[in-house]
PDB file of C-alpha atoms and ligand atoms in Angstrom:
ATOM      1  CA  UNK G   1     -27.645 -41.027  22.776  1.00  0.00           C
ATOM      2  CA  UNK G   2     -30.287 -43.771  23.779  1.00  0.00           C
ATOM      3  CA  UNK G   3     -32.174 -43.257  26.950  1.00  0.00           C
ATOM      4  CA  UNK G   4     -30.132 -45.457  29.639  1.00  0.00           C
ATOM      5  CA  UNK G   5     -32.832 -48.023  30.046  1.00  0.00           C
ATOM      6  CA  UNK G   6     -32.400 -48.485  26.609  1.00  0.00           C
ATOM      7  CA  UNK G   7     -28.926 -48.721  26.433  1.00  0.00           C
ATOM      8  CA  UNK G   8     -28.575 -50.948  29.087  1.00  0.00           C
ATOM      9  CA  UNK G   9     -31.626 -53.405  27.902  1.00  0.00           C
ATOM     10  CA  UNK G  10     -29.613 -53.239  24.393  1.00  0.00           C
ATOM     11  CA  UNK G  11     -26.115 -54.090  26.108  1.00  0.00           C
ATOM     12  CA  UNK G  12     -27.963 -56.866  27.887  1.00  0.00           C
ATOM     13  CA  UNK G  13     -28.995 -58.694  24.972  1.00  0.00           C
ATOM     14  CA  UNK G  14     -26.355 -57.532  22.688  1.00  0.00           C
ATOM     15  CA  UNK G  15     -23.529 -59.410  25.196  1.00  0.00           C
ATOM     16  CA  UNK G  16     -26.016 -62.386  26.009  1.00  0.00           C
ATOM     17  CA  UNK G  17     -26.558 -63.380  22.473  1.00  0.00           C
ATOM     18  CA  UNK G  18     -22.797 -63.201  21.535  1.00  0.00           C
ATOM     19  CA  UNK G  19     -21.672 -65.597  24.586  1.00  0.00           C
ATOM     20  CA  UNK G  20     -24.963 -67.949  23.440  1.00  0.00           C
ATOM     21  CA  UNK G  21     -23.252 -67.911  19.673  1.00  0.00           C
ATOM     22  CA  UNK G  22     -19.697 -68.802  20.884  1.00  0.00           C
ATOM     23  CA  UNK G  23     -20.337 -70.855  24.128  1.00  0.00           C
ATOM     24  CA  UNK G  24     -19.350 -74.142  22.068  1.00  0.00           C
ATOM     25  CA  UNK G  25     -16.378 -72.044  20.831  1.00  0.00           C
ATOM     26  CA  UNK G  26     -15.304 -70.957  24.497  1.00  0.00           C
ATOM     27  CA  UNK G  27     -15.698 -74.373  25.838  1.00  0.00           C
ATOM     28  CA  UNK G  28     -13.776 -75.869  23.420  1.00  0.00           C
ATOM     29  CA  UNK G  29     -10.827 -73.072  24.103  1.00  0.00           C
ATOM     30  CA  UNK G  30     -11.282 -74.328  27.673  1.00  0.00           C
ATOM     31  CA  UNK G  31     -11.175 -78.080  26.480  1.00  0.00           C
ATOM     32  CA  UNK G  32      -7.935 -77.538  25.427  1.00  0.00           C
ATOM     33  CA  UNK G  33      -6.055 -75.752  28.687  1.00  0.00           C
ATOM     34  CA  UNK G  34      -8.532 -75.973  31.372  1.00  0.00           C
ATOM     35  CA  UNK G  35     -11.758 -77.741  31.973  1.00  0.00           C
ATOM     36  CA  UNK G  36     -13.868 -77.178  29.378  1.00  0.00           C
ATOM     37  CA  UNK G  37     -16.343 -74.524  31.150  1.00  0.00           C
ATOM     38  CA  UNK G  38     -15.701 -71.307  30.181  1.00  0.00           C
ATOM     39  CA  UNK G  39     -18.692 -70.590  27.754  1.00  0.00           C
ATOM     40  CA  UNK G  40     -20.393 -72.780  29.953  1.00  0.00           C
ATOM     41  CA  UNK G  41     -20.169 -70.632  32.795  1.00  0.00           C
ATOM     42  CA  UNK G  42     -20.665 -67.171  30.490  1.00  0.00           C
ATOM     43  CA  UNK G  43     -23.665 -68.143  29.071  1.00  0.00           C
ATOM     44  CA  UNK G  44     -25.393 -69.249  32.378  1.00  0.00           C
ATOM     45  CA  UNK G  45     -24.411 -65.610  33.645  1.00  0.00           C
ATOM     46  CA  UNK G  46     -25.068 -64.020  30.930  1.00  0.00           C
ATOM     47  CA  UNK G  47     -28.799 -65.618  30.963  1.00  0.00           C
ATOM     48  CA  UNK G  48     -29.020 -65.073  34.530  1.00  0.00           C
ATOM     49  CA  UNK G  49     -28.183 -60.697  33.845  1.00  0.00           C
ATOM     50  CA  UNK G  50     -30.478 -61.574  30.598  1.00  0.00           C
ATOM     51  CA  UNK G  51     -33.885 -62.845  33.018  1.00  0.00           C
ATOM     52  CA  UNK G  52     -33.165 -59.622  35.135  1.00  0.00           C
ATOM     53  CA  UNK G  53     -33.149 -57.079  32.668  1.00  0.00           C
ATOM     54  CA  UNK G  54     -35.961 -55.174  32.881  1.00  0.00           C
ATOM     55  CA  UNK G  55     -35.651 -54.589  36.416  1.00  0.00           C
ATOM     56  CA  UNK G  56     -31.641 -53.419  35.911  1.00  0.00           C
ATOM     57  CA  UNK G  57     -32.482 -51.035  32.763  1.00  0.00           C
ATOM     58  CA  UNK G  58     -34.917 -49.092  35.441  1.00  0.00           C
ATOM     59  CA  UNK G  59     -31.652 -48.544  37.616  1.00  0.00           C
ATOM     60  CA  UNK G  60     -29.449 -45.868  37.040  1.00  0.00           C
ATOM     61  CA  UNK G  61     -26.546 -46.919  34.712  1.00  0.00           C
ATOM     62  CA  UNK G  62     -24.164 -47.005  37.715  1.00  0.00           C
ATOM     63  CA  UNK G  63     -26.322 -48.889  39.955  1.00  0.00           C
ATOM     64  CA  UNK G  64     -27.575 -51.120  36.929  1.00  0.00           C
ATOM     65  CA  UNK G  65     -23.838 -51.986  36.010  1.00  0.00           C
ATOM     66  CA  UNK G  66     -22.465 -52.664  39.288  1.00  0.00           C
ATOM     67  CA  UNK G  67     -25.754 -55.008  40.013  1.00  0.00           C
ATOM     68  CA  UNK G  68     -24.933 -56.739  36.365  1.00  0.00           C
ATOM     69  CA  UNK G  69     -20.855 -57.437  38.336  1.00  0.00           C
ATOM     70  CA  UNK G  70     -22.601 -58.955  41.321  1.00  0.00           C
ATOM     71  CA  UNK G  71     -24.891 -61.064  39.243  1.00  0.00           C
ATOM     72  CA  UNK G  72     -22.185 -62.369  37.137  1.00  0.00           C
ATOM     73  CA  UNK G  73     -20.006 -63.011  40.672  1.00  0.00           C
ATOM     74  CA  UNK G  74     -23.393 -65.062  42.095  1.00  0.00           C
ATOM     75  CA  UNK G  75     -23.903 -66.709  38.333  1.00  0.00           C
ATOM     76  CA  UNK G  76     -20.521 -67.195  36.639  1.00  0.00           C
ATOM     77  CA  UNK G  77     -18.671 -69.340  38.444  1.00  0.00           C
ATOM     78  CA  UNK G  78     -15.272 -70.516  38.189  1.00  0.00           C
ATOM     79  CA  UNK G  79     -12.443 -68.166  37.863  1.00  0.00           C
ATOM     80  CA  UNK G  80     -14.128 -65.921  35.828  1.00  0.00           C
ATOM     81  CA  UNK G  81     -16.880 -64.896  37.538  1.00  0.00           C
ATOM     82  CA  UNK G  82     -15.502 -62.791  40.714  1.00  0.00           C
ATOM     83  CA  UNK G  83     -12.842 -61.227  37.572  1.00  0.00           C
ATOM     84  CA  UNK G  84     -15.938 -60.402  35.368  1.00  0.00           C
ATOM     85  CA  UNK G  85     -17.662 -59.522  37.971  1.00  0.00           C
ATOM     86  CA  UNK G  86     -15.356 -57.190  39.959  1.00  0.00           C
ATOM     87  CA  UNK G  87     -14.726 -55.447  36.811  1.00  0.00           C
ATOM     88  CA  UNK G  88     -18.587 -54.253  36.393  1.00  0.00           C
ATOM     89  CA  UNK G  89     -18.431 -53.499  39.971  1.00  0.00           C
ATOM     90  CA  UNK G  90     -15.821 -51.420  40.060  1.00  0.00           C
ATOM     91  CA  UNK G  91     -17.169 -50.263  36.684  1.00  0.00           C
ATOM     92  CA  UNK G  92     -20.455 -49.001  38.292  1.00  0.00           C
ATOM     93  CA  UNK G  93     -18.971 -47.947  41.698  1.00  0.00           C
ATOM     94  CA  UNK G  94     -16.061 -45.315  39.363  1.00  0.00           C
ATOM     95  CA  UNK G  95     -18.832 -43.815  37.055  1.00  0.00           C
ATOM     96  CA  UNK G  96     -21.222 -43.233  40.267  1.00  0.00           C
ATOM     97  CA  UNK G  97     -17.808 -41.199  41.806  1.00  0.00           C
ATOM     98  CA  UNK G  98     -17.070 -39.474  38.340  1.00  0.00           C
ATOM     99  CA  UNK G  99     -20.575 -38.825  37.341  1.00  0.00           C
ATOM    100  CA  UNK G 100     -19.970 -35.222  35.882  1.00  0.00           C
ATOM    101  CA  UNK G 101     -16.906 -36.798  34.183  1.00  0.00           C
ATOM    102  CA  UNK G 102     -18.048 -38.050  30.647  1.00  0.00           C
ATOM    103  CA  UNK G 103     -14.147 -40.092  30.175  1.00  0.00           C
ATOM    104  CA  UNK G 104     -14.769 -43.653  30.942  1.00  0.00           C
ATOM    105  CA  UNK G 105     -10.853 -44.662  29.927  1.00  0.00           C
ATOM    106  CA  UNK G 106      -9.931 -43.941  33.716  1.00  0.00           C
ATOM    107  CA  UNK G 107     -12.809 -45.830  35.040  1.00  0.00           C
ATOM    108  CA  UNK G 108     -12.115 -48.493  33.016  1.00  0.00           C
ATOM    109  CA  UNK G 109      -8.282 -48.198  34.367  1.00  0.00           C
ATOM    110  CA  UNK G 110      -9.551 -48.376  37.937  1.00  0.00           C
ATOM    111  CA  UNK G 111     -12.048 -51.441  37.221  1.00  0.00           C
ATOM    112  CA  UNK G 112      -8.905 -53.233  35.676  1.00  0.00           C
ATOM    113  CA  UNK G 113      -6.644 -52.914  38.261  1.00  0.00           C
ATOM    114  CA  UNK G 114      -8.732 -54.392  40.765  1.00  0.00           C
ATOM    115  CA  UNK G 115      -9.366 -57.224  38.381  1.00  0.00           C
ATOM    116  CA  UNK G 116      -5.806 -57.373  38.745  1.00  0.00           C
ATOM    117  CA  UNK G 117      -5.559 -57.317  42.285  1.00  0.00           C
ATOM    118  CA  UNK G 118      -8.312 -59.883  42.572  1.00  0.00           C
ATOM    119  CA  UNK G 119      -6.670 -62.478  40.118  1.00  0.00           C
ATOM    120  CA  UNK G 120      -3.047 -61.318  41.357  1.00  0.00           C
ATOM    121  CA  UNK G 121      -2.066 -61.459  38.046  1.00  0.00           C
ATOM    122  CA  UNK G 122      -0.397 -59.188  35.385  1.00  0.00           C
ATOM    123  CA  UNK G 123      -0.572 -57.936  31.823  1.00  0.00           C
ATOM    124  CA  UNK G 124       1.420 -60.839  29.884  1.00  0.00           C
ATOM    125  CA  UNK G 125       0.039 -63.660  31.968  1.00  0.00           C
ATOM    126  CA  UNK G 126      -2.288 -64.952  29.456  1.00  0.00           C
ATOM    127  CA  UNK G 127      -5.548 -64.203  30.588  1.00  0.00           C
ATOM    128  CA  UNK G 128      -8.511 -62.030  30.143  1.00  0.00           C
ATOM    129  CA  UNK G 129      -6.451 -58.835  31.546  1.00  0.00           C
ATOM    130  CA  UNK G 130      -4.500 -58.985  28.239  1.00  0.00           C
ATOM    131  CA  UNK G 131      -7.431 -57.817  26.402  1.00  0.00           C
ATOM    132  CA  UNK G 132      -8.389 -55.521  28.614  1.00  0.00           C
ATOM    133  CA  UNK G 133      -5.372 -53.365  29.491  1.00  0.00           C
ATOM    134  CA  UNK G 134      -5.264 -53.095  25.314  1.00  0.00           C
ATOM    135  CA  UNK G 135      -8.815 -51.807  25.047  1.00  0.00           C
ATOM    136  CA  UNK G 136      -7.843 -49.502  27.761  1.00  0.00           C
ATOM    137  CA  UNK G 137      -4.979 -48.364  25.514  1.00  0.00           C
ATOM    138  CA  UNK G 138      -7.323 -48.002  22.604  1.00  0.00           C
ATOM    139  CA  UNK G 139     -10.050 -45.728  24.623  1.00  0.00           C
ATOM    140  CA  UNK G 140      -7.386 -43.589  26.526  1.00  0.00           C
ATOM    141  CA  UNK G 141      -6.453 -43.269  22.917  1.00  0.00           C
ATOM    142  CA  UNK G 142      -9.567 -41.987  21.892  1.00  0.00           C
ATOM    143  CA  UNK G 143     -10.021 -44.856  18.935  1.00  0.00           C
ATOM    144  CA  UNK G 144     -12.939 -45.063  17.089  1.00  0.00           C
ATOM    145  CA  UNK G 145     -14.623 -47.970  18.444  1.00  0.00           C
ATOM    146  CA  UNK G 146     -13.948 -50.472  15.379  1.00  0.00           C
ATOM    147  CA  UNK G 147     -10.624 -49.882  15.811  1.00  0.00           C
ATOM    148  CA  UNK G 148     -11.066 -50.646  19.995  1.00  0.00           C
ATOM    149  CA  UNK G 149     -13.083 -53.602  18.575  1.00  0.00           C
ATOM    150  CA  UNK G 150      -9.963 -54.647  16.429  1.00  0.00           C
ATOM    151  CA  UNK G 151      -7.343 -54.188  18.829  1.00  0.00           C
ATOM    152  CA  UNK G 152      -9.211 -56.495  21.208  1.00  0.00           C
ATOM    153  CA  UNK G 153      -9.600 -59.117  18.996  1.00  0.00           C
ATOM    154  CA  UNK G 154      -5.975 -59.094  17.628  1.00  0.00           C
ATOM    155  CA  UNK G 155      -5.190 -59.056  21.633  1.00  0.00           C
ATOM    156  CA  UNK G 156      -7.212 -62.274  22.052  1.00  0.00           C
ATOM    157  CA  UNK G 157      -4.745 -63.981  19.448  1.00  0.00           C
ATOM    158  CA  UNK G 158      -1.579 -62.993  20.587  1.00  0.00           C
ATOM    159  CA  UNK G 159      -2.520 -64.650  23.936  1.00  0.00           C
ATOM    160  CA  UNK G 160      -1.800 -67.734  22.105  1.00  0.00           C
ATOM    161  CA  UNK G 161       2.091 -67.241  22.017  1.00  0.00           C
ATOM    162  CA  UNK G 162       1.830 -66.507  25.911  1.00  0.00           C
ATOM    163  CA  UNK G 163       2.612 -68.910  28.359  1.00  0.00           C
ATOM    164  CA  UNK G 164      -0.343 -69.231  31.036  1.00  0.00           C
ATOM    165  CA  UNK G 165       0.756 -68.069  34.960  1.00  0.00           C
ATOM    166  CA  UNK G 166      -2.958 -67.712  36.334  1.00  0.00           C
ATOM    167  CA  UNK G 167      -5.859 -70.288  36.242  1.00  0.00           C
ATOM    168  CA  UNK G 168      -5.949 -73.862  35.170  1.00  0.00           C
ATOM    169  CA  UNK G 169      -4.209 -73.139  32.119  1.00  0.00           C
ATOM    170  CA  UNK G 170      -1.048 -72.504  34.459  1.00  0.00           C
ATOM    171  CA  UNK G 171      -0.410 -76.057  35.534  1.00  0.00           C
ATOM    172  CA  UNK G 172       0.287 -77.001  32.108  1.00  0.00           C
ATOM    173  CA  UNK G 173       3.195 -74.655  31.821  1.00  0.00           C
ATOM    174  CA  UNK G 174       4.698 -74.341  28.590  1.00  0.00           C
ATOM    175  CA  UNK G 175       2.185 -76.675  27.101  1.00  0.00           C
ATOM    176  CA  UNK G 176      -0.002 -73.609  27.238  1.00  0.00           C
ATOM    177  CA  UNK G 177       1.634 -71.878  24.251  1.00  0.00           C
ATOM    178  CA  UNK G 178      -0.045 -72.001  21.023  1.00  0.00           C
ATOM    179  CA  UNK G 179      -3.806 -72.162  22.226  1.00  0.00           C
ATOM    180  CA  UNK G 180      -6.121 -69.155  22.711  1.00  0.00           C
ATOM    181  CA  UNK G 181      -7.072 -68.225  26.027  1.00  0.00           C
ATOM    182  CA  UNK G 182     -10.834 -68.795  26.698  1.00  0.00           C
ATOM    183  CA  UNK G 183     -11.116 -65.743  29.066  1.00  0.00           C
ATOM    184  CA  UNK G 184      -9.436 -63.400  26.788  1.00  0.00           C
ATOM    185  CA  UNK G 185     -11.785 -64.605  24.024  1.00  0.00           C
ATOM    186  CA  UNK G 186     -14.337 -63.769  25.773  1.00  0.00           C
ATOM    187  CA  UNK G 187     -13.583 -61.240  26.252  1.00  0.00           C
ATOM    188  CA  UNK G 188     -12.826 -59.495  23.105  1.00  0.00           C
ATOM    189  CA  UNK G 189     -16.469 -61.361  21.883  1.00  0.00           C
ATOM    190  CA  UNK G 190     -18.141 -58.794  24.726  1.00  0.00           C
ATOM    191  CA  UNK G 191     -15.873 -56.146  23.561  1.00  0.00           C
ATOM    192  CA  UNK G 192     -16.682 -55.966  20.030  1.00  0.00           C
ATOM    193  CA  UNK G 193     -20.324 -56.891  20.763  1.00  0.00           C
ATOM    194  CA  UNK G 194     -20.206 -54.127  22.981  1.00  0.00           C
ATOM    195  CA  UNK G 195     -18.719 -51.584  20.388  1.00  0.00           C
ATOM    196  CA  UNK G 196     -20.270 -52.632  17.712  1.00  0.00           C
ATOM    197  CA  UNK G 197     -23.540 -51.703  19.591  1.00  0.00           C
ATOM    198  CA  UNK G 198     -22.289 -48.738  20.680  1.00  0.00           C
ATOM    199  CA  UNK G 199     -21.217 -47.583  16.846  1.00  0.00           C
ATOM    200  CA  UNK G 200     -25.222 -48.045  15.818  1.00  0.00           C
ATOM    201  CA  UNK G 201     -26.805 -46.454  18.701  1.00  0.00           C
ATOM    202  CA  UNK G 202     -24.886 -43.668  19.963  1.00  0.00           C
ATOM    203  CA  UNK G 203     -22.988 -41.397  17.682  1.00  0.00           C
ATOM    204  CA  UNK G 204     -19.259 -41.316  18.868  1.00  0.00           C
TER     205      UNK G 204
HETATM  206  P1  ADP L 301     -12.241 -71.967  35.652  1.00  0.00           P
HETATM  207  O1  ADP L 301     -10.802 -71.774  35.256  1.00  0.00           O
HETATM  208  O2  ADP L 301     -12.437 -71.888  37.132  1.00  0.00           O
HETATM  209  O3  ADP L 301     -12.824 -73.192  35.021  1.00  0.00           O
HETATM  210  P2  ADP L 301     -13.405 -70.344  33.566  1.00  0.00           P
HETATM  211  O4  ADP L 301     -13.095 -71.474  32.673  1.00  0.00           O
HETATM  212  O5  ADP L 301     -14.808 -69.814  33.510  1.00  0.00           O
HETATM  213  O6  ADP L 301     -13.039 -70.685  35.074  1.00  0.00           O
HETATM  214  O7  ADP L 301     -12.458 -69.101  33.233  1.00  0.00           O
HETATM  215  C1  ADP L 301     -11.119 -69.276  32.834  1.00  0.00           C
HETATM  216  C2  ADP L 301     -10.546 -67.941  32.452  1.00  0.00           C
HETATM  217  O8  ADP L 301     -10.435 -67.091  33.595  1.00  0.00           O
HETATM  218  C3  ADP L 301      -9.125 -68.043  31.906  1.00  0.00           C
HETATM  219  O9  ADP L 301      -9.140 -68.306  30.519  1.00  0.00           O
HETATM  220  C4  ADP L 301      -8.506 -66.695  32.238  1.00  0.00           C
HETATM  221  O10 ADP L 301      -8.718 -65.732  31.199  1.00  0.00           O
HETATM  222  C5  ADP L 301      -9.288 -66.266  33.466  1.00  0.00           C
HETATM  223  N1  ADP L 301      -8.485 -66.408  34.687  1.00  0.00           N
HETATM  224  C6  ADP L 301      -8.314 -67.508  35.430  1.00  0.00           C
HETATM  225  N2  ADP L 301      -7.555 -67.245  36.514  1.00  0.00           N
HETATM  226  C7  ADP L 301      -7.230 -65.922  36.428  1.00  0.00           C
HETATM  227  C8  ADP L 301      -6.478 -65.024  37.244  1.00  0.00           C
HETATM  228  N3  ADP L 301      -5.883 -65.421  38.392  1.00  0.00           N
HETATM  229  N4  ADP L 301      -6.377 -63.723  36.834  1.00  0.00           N
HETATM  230  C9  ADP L 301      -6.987 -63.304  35.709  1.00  0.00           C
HETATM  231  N5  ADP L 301      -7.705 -64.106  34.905  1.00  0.00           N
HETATM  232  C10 ADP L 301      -7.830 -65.400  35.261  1.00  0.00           C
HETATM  233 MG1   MG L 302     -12.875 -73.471  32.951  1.00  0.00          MG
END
């Protein structure tokens, strides 16, 4: 296992320079059932974590993480940002409870279901919660990470024969199906970024 300053610097950049590749990619997503923001809006948060990281990899990985969800709230924008970013909260404010507990699948449970609350919206609703709750799956599980990786991506696609009842992407109704949600995109992008990482520097 890395030292945590490490591990969080590596996240940092690992999750900034995969929204940076696909931000055209996200936008266009959004283009097509929003407004045409979405990597937009990730990349400028993601930069904004990215110009902070030295200072947040000298925090303790709680602290660090639930700092990253307020940045993303203050950075983000949109929709997105106050889901993104009460996920890392409530990421960082679990593992400081369950410190001697080395199971994140339950934090991650908590951290979703306040997403959840926040966007009042459910599993099936064709957002970024549709990649999540499957990850969740996945680690709860005990997957090896490619496979968490895989199952997120696959996730990402199937949002395409959902029909959108959160967000933008809502007032278009049934015109939604057939197009990939940009949230859940980017969702499984971060995810598999984030495993992928993971895989290399910390053996499972
Ligand atoms: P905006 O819609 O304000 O332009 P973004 O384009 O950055 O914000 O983000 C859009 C994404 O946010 C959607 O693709 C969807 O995944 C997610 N989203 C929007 N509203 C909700 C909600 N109420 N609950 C969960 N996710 C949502
Ligand atoms: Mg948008």
């Amino acid at each position: 296992m890395q030292a945590e300053p490490v591990l969080v610097a590596g996240l940092i950049e690992v999750c900034r320079a995969t929204i940076a590749e696909n931000a055209d990619h996200l936008c266009a997503l959004d283009r097509v059932i929003g407004d045409g923001d979405h990597g937009t809006n990730m990349r400028r948060g993601c930069e904004a974590v990215s110009a902070e990281g030295e200072s947040l990899s000298s925090l303790p990985f709680p602290d660090a993480v639930e700092k990253i969800g307020l940045m993303l709230v203050m950075n983000v924008g949109g929709a997105a940002g106050p889901l993104y970013g009460t996920l890392l909260m409530e990421i960082g404010r679990e593992l400081r409870k369950n410190e001697e507990k080395a199971d994140f699948s339950p934090v991650l449970k908590q951290a979703i279901d306040a997403v959840a609350r926040r966007g009042r919206s459910h599993a099936g609703d064709k957002t970024l919660l549709d990649v999540l709750y499957p990850v969740h799956e996945a680690l709860a599980k005990q997957s090896p990470l490619s496979d968490v990786a895989r199952k997120a991506e696959r996730s990402a696609d199937r949002t395409a024969a959902m029909k959108a009842m959160r967000g933008r992407a809502a007032f278009l109704g049934e015109r939604s199906i057939g197009h990939v949600d940009p949230g859940a995109s980017s969702c499984a992008l971060l995810t598999t970024a984030i495993c992928r990482y993971l895989g290399e520097h910390r053996p499972q």
